[in-house]
Tab-separated table of N, CA and C in Angstrom:
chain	number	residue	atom	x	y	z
A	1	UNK	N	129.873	101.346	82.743
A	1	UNK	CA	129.361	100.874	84.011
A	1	UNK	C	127.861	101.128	84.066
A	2	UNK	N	127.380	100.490	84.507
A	2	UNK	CA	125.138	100.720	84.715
A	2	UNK	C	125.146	101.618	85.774
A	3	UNK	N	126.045	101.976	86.459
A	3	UNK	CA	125.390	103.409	87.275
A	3	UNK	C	125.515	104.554	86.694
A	4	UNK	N	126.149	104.447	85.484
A	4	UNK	CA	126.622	105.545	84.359
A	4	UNK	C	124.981	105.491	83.336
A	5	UNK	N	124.557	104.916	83.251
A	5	UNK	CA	123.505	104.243	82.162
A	5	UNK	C	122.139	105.235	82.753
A	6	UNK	N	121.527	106.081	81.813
A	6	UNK	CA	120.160	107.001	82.073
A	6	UNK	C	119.756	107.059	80.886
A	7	UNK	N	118.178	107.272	81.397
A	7	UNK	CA	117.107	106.916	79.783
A	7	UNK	C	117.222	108.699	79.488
A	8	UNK	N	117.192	108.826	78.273
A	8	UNK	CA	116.858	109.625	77.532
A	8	UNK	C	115.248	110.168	77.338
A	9	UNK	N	115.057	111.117	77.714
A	9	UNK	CA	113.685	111.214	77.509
A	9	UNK	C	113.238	112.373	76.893
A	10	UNK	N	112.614	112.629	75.501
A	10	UNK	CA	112.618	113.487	74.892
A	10	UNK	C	111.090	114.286	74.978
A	11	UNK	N	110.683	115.221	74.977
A	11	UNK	CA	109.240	116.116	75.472
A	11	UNK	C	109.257	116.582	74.164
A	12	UNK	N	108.332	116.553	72.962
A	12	UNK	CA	108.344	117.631	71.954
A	12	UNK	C	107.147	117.306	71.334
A	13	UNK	N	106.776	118.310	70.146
A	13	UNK	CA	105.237	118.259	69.520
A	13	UNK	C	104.528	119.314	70.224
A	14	UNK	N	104.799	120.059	71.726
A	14	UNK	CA	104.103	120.347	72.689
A	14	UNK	C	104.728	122.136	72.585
A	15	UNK	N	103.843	122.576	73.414
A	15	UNK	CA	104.094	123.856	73.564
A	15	UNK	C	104.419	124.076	75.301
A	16	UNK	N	105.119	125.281	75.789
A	16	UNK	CA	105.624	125.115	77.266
A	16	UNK	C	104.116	126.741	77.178
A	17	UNK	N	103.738	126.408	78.294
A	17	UNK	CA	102.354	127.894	78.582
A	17	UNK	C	102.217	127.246	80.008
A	18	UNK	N	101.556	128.257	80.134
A	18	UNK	CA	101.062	128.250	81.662
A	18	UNK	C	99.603	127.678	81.735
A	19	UNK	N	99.712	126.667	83.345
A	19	UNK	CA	98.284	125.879	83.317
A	19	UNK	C	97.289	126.964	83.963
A	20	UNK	N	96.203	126.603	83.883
A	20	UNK	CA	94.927	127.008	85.077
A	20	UNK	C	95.638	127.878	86.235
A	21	UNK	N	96.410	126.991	87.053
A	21	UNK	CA	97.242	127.460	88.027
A	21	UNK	C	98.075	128.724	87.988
A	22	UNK	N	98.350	128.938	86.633
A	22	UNK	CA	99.891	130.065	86.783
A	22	UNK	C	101.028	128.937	86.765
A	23	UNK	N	100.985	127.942	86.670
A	23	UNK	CA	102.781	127.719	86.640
A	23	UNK	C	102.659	127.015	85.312
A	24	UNK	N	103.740	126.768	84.988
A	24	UNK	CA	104.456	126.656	83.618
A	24	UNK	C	104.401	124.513	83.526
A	25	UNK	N	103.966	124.142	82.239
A	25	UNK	CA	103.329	123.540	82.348
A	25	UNK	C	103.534	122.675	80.360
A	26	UNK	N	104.010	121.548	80.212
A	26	UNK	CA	104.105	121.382	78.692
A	26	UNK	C	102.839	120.208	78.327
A	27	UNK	N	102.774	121.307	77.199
A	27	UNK	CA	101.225	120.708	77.363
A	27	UNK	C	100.937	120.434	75.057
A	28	UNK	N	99.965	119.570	74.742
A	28	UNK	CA	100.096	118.957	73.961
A	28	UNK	C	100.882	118.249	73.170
A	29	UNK	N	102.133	117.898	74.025
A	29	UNK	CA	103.065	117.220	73.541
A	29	UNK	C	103.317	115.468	73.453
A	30	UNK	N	104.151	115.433	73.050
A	30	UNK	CA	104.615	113.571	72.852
A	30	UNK	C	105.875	113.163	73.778
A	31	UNK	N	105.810	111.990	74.168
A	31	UNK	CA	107.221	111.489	74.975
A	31	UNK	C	107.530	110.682	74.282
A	32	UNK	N	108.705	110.687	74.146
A	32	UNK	CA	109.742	109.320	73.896
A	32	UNK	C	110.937	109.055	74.342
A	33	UNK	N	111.033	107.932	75.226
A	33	UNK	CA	111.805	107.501	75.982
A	33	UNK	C	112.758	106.504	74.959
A	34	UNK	N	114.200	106.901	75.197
A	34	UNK	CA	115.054	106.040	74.475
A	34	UNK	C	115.354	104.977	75.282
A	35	UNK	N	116.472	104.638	74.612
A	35	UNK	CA	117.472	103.130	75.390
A	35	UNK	C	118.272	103.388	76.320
A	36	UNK	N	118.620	103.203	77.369
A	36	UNK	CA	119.600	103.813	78.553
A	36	UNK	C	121.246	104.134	77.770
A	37	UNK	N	121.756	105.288	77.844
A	37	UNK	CA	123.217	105.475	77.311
A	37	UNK	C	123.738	106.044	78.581
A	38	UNK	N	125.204	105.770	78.431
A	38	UNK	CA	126.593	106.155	78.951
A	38	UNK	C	126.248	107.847	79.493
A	39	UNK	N	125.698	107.990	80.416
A	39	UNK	CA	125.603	109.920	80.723
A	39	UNK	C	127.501	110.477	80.369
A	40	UNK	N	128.577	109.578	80.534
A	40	UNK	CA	129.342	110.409	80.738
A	40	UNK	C	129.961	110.734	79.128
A	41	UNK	N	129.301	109.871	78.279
A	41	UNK	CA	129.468	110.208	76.653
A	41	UNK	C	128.148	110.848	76.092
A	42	UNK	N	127.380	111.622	76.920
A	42	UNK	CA	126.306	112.061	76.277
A	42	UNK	C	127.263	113.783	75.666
A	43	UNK	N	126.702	113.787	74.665
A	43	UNK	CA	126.940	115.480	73.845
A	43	UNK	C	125.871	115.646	72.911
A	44	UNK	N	125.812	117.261	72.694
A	44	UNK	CA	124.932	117.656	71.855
A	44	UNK	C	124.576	116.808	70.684
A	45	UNK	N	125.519	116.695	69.991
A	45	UNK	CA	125.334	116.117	68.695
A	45	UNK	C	124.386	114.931	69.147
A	46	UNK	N	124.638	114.069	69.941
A	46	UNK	CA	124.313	112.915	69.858
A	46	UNK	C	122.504	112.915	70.245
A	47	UNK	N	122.625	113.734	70.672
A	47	UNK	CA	120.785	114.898	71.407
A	47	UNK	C	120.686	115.033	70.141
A	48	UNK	N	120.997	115.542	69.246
A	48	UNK	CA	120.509	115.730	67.685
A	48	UNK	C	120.124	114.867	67.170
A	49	UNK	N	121.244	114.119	66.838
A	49	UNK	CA	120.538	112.673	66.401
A	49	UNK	C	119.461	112.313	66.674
A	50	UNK	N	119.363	111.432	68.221
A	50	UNK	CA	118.120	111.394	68.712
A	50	UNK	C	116.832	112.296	68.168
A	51	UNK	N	116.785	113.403	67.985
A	51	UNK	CA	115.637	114.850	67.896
A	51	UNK	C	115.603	114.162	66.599
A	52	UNK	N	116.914	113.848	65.624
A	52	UNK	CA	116.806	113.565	64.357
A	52	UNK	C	116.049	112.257	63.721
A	53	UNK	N	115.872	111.822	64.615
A	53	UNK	CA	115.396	109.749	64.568
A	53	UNK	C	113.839	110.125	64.549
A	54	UNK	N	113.919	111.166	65.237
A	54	UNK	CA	112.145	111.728	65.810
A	54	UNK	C	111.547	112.270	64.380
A	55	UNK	N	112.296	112.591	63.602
A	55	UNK	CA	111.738	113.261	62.169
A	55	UNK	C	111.872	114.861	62.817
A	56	UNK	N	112.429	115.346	63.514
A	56	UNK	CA	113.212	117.096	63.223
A	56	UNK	C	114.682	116.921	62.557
A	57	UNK	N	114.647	118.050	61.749
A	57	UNK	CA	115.969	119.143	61.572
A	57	UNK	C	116.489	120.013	62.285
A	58	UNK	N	115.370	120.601	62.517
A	58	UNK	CA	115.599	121.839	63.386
A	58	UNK	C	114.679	121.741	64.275
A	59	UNK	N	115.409	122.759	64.968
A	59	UNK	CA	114.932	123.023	66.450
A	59	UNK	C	115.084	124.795	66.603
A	60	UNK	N	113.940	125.114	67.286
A	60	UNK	CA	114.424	126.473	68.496
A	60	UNK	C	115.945	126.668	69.242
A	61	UNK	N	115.399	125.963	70.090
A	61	UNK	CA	116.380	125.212	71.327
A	61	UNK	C	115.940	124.109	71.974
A	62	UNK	N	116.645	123.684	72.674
A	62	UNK	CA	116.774	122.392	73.728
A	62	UNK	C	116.607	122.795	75.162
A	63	UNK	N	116.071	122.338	75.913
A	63	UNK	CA	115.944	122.723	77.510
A	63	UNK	C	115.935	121.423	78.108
A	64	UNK	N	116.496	121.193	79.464
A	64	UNK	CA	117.093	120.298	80.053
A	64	UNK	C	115.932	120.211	81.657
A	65	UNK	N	115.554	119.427	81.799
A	65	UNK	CA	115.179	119.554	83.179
A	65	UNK	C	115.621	119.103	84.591
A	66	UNK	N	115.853	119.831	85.263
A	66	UNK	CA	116.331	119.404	86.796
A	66	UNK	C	115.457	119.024	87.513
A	67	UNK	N	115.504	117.607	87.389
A	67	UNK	CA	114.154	116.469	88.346
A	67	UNK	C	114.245	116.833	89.764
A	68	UNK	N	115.478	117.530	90.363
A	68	UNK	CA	115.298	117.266	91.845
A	68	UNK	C	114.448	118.686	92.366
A	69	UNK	N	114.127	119.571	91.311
A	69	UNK	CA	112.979	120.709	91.844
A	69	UNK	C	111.652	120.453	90.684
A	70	UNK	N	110.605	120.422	91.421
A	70	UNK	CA	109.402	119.805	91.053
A	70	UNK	C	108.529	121.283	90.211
A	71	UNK	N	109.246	122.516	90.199
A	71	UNK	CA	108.258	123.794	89.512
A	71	UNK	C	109.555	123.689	88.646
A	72	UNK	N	108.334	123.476	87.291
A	72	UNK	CA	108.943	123.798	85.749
A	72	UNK	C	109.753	125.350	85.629
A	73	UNK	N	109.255	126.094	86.110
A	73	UNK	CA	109.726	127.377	85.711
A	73	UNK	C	110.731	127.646	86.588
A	74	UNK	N	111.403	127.064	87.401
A	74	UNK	CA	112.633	127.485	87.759
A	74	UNK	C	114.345	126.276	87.591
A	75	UNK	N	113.352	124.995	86.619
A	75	UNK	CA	114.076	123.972	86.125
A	75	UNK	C	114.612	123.644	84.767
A	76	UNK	N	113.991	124.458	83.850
A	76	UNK	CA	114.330	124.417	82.756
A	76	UNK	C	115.332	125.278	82.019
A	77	UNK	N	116.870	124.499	81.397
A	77	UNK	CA	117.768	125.225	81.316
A	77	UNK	C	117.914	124.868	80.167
A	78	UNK	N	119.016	126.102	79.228
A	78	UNK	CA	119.055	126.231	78.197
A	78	UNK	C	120.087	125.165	77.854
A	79	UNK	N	120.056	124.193	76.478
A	79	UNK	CA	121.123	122.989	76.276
A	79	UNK	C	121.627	123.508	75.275
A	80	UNK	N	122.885	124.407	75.065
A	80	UNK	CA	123.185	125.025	73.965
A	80	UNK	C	124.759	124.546	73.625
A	81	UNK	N	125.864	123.863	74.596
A	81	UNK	CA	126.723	123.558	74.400
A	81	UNK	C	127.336	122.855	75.390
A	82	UNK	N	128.806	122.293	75.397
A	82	UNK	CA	129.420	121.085	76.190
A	82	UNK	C	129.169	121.515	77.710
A	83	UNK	N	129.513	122.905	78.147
A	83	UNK	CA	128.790	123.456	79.352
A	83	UNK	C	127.454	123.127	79.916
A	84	UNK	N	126.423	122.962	79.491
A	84	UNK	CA	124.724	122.875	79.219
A	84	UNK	C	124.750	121.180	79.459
A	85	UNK	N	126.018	120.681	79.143
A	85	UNK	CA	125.886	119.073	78.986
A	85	UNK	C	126.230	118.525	80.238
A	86	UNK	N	127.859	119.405	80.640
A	86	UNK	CA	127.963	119.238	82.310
A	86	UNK	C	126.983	119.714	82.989
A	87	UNK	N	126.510	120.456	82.848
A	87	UNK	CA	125.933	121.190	84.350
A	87	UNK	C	124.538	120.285	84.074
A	88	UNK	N	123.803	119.923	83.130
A	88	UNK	CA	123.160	118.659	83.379
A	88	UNK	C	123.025	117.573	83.735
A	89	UNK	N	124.618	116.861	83.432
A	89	UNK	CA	124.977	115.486	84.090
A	89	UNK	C	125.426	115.486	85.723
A	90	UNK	N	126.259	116.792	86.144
A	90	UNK	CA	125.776	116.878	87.356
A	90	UNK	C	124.928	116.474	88.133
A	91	UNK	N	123.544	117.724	87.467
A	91	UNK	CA	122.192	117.290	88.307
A	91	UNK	C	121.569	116.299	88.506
A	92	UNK	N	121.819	115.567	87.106
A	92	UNK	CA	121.139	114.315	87.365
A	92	UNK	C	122.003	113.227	87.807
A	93	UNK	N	123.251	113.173	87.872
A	93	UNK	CA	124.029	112.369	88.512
A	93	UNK	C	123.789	112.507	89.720
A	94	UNK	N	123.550	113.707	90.562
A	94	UNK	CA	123.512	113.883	91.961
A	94	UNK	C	121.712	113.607	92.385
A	95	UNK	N	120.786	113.921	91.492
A	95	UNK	CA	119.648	113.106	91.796
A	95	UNK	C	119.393	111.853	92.168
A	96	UNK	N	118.728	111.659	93.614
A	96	UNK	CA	118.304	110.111	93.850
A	96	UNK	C	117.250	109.668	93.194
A	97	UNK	N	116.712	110.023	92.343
A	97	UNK	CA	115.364	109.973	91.649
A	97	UNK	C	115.567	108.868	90.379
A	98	UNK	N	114.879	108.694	89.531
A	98	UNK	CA	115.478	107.896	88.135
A	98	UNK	C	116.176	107.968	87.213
A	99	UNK	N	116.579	106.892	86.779
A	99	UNK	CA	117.822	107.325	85.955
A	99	UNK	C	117.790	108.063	84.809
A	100	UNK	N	117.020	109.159	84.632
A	100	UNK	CA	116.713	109.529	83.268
A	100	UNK	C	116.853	111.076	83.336
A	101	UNK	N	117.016	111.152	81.804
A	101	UNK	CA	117.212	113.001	82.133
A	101	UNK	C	116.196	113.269	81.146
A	102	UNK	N	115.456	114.715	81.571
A	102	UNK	CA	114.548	114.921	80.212
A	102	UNK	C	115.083	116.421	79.412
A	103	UNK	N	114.652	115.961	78.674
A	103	UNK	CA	114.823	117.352	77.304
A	103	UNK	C	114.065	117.646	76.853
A	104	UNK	N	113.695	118.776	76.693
A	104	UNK	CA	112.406	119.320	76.070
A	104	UNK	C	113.181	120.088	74.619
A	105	UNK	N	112.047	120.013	73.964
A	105	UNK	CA	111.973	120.628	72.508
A	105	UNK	C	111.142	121.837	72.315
A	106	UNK	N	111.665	123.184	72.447
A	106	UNK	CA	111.377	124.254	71.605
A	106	UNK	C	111.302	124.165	69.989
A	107	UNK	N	110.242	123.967	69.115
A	107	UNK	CA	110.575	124.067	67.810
A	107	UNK	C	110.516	125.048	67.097
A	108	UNK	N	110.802	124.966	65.519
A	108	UNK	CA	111.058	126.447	64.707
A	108	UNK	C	109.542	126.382	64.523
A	109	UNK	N	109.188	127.814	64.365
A	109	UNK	CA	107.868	128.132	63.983
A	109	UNK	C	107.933	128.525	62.296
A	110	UNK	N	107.421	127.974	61.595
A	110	UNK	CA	107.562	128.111	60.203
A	110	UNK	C	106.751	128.993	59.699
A	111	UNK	N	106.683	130.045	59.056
A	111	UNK	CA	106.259	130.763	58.406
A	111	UNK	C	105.332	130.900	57.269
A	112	UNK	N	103.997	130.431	57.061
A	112	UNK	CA	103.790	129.253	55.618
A	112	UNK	C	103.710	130.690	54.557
A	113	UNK	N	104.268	130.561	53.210
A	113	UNK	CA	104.448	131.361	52.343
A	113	UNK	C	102.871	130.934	51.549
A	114	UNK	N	102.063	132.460	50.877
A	114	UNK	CA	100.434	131.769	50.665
A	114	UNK	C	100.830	131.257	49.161
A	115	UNK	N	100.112	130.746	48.633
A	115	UNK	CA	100.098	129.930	46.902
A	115	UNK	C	100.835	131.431	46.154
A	116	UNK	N	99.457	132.542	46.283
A	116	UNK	CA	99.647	133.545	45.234
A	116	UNK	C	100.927	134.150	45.518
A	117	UNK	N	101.808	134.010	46.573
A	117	UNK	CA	102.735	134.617	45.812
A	117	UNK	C	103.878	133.513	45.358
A	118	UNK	N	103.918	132.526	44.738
A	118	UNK	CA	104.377	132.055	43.937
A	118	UNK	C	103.845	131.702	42.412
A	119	UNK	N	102.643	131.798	42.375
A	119	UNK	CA	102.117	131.445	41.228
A	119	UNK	C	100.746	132.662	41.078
A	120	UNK	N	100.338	133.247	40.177
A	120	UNK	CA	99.484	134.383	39.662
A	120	UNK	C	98.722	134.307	38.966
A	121	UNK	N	97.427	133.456	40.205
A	121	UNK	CA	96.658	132.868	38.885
A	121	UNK	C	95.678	133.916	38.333
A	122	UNK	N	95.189	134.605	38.536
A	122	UNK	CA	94.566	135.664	37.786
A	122	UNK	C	94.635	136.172	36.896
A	123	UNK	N	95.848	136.707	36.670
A	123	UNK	CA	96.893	137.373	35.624
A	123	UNK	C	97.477	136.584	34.450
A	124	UNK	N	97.191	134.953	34.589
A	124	UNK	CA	98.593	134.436	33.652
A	124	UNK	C	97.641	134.409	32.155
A	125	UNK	N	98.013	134.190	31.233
A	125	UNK	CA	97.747	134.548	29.863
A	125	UNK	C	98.191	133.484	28.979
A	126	UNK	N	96.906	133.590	28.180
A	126	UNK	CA	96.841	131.772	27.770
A	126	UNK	C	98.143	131.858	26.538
A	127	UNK	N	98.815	133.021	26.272
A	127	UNK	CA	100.091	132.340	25.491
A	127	UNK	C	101.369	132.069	26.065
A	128	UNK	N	100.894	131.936	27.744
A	128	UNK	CA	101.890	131.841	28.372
A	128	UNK	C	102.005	130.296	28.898
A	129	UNK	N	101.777	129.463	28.101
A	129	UNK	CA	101.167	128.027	28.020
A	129	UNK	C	102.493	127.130	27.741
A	130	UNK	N	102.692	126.119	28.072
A	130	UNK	CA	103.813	125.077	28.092
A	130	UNK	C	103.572	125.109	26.517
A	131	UNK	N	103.051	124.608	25.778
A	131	UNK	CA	103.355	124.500	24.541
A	131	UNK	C	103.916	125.485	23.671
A	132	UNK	N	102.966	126.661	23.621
A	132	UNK	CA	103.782	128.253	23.039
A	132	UNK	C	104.838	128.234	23.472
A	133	UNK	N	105.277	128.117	24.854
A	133	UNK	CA	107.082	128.325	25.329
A	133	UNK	C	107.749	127.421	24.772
A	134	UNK	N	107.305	126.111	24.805
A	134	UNK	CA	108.004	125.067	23.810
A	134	UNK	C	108.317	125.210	22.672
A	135	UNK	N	107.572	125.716	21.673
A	135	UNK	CA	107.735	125.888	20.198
A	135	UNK	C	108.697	126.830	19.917
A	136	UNK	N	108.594	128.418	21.022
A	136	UNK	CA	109.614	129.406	20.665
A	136	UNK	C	110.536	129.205	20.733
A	137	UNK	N	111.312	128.079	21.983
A	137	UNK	CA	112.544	127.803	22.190
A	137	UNK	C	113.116	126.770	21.282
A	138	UNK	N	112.246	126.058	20.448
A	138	UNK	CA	112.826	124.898	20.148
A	138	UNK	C	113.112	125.812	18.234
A	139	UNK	N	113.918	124.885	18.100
A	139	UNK	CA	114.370	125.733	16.785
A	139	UNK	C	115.133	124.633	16.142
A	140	UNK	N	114.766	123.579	14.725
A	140	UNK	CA	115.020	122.940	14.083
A	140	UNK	C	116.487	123.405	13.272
A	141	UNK	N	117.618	122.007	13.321
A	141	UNK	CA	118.711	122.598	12.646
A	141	UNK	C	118.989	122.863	11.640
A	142	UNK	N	119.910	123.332	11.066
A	142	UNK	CA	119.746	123.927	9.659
A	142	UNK	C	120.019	122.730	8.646
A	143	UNK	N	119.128	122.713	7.475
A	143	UNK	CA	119.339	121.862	6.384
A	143	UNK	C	121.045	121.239	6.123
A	144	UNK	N	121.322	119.645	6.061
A	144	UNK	CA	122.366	119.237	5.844
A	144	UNK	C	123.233	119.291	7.331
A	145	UNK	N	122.576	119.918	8.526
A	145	UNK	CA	123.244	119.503	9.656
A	145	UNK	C	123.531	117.619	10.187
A	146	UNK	N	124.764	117.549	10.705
A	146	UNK	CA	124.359	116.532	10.805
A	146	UNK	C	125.168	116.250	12.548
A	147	UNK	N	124.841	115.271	12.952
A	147	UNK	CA	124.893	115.379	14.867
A	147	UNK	C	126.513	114.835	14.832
A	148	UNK	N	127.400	115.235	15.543
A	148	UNK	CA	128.668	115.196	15.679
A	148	UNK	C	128.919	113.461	16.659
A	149	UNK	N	127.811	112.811	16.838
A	149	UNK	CA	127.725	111.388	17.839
A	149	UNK	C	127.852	110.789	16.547
């Protein structure tokens, strides 16, 4: 049915901090608004996907916003399972506002590992060279061998 039908709207790229003001506030981020779907077949997985179309794997978490209170910091709820999915479609089912629900994206913070400790360039030693390793391992068969193909 089209009164069932709400846009998807995804918040991520961005960090959640506080503005000038003191209130809570997402800020350098990207929107993308999907295609209107079925709220009463919306589930996690299918929020994945979506996050997944965006070019993520992973995520932090998911946070949900309740359009009908206008301060971020007392609207943003955790989307962690089928619970997180009702108590969202609720709100926005019972909102007179637009048909859309938003989700915000917490992402993983990655850790970057530096060059040197995978590779030692200071230390490495010129008989430690693709060719020297080549020659030691390779070992010609014995006279009168012949290949079993």
């Amino acid at each position: 049915m089209e009164e069932d039908m709400y846009v998807p709207v995804f918040h991520y790229g961005g960090r959640i901090c506080r503005n000038n003001d003191g209130d809570l506030d997402y800020l350098d981020g990207c929107v993308k608004r999907w295609d209107p779907v079925d709220i009463d077949l919306v589930c996690l997985p299918d929020l994945e996907q979506l996050l997944g179309d965006l070019g993520f794997r992973k995520y932090e978490k998911l946070l949900w916003r309740d359009l009908s209170v206008p301060d971020l910091e007392v609207v943003l709820h955790k989307l962690k399972s089928d619970a997180g999915i009702n108590e969202m479609r609720g709100a926005i089912v019972n909102y007179n506002g637009p048909k859309e629900f938003h989700i915000y994206v917490v992402h993983v913070v990655d850790t970057p590992i530096p060059v040197e400790d995978f590779v030692d360039l200071e230390g490495s030693d010129s008989s430690d060279s693709y060719e020297s390793a080549e020659d030691e391992a390779y070992k010609p068969p014995p006279p009168g061998h012949e290949d079993a193909n």
